[in-house]
CSV table of C-alpha atoms in Angstrom, one decimal:
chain,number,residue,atom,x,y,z
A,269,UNK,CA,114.4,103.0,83.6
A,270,UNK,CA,112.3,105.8,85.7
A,271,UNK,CA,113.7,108.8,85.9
A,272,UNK,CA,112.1,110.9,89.1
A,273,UNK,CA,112.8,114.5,89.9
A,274,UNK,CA,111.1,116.7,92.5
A,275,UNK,CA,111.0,119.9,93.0
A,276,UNK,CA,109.0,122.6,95.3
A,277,UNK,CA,110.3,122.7,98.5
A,278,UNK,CA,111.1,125.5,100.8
A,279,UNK,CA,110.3,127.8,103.5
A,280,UNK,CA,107.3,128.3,104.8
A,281,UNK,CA,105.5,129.6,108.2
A,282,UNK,CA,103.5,127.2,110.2
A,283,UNK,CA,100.1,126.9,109.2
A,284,UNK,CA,100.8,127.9,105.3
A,285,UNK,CA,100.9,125.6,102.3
A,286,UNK,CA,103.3,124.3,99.8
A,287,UNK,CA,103.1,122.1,96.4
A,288,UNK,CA,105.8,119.6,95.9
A,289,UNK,CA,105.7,118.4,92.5
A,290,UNK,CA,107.9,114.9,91.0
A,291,UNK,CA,108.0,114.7,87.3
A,292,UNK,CA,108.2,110.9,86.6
A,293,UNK,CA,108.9,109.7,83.3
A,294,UNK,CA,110.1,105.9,82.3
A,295,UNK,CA,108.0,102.8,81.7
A,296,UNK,CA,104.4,103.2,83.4
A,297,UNK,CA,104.6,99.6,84.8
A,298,UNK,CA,107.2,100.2,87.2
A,299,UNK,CA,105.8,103.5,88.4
A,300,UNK,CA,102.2,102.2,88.9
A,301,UNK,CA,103.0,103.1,92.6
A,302,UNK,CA,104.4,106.1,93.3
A,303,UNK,CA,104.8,108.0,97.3
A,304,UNK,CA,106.3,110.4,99.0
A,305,UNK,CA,108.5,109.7,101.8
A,306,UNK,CA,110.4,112.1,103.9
A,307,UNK,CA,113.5,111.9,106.6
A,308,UNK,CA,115.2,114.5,108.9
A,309,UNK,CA,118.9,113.8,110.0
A,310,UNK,CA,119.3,111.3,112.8
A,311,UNK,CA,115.4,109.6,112.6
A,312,UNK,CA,113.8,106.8,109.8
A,313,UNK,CA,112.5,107.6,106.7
A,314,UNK,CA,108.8,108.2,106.9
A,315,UNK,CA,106.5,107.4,104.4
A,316,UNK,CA,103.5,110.1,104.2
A,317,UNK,CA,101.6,109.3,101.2
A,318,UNK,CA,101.4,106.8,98.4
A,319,UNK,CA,99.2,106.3,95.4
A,320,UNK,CA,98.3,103.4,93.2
A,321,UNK,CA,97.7,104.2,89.1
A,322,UNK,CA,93.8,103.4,90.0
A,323,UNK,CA,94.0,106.5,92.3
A,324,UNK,CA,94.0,104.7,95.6
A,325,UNK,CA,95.8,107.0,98.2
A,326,UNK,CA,97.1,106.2,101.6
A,327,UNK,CA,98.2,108.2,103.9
A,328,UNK,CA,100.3,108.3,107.1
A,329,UNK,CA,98.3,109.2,110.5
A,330,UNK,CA,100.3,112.5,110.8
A,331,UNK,CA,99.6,114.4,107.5
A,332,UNK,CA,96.2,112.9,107.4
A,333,UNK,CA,93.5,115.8,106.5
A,334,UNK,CA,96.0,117.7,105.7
A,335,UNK,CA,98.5,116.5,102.9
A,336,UNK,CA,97.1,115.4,99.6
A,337,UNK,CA,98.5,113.5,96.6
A,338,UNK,CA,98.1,113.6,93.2
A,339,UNK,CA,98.9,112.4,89.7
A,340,UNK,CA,98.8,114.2,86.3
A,341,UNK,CA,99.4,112.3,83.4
A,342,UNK,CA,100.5,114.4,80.3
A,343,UNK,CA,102.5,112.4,77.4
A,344,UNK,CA,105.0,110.3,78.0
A,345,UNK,CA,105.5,112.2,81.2
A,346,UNK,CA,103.3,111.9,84.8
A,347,UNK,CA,103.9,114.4,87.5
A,348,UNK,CA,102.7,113.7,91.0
A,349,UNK,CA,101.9,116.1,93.3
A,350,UNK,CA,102.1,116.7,96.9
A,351,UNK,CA,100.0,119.3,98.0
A,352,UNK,CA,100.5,120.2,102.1
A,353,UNK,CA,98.5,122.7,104.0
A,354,UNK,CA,98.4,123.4,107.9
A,355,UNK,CA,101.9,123.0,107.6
A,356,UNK,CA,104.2,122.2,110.9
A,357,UNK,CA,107.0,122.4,112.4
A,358,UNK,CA,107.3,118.4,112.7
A,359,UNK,CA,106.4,118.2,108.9
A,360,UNK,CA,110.2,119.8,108.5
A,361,UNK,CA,112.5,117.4,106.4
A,362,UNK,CA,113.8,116.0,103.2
A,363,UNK,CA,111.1,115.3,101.0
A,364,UNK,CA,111.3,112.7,98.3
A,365,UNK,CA,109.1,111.0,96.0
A,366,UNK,CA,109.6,107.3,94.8
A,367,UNK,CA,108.2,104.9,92.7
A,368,UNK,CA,108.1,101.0,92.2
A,369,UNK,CA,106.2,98.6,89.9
A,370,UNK,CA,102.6,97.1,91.8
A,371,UNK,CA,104.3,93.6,92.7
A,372,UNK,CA,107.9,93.4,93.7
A,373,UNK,CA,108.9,90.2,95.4
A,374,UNK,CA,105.3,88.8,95.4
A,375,UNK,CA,104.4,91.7,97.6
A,376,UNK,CA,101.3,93.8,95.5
A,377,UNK,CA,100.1,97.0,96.7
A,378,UNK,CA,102.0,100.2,97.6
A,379,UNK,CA,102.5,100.3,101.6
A,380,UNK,CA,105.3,102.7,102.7
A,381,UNK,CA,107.1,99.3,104.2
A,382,UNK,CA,108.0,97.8,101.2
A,383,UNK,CA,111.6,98.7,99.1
A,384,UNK,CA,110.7,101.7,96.6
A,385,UNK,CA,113.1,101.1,93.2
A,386,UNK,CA,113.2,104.5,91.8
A,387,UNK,CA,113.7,107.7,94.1
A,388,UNK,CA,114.2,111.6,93.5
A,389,UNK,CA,117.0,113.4,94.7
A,390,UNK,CA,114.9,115.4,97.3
A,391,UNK,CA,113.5,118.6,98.1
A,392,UNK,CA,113.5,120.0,101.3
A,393,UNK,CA,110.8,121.4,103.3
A,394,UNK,CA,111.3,124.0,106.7
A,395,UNK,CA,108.7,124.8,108.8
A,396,UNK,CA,110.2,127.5,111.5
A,397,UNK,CA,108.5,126.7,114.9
């Protein structure tokens, strides 16, 4: 079983940074792809950035350049990092990081589009335009 919990959101003024961090613990396999996604009431969860355990990142067009993932691996414990600069008004939302083994359903890789088995609770993020 992972256990994901993430933390570091909050208020911040367009064009400043913020550090979201997920502390993942639970068998590696089934976190060898972890992301963060995010959602705002009323639209589709978004997937924004995702990261293999051979430190391949992907990221969606809109934080591109500007959003940057991470993992730390310390013990029995990883955390994974989402570090956002040049922050936006449109980057406002619930932010959540998730994780899922490398092949689920015959499906390999870690595209946003894919079901996610293990999820945060959330940590929200406001940008004031």
């Amino acid at each position: 079983q992972v256990h994901l919990a993430d933390s570091g959101g909050g208020s911040v003024q367009a064009g400043g940074s913020l550090r979201l961090s997920c502390a993942a613990s639970g068998h590696p396999y089934d976190r060898n792809c972890v992301a963060w996604f995010r959602q705002t009431p009323g639209k589709e969860r978004e997937g924004v950035a995702s990261l293999t355990a051979d430190g391949r990142a992907a990221y969606a067009d809109s934080v591109t350049g500007r959003f940057s993932i991470s993992q730390i691996a310390k013990n029995t414990q990883d955390t994974i990092y989402l570090q956002m600069n040049d922050l936006k008004p449109e980057d406002t939302a619930m932010y959540y990081c998730a994780a899922k083994p490398y092949c689920t359903l015959g499906i390999c890789g870690c595209p946003f589009g894919v079901e996610y088995n293990y999820w945060g609770q959330g940590t929200q993020v406001t940008v004031p335009s």
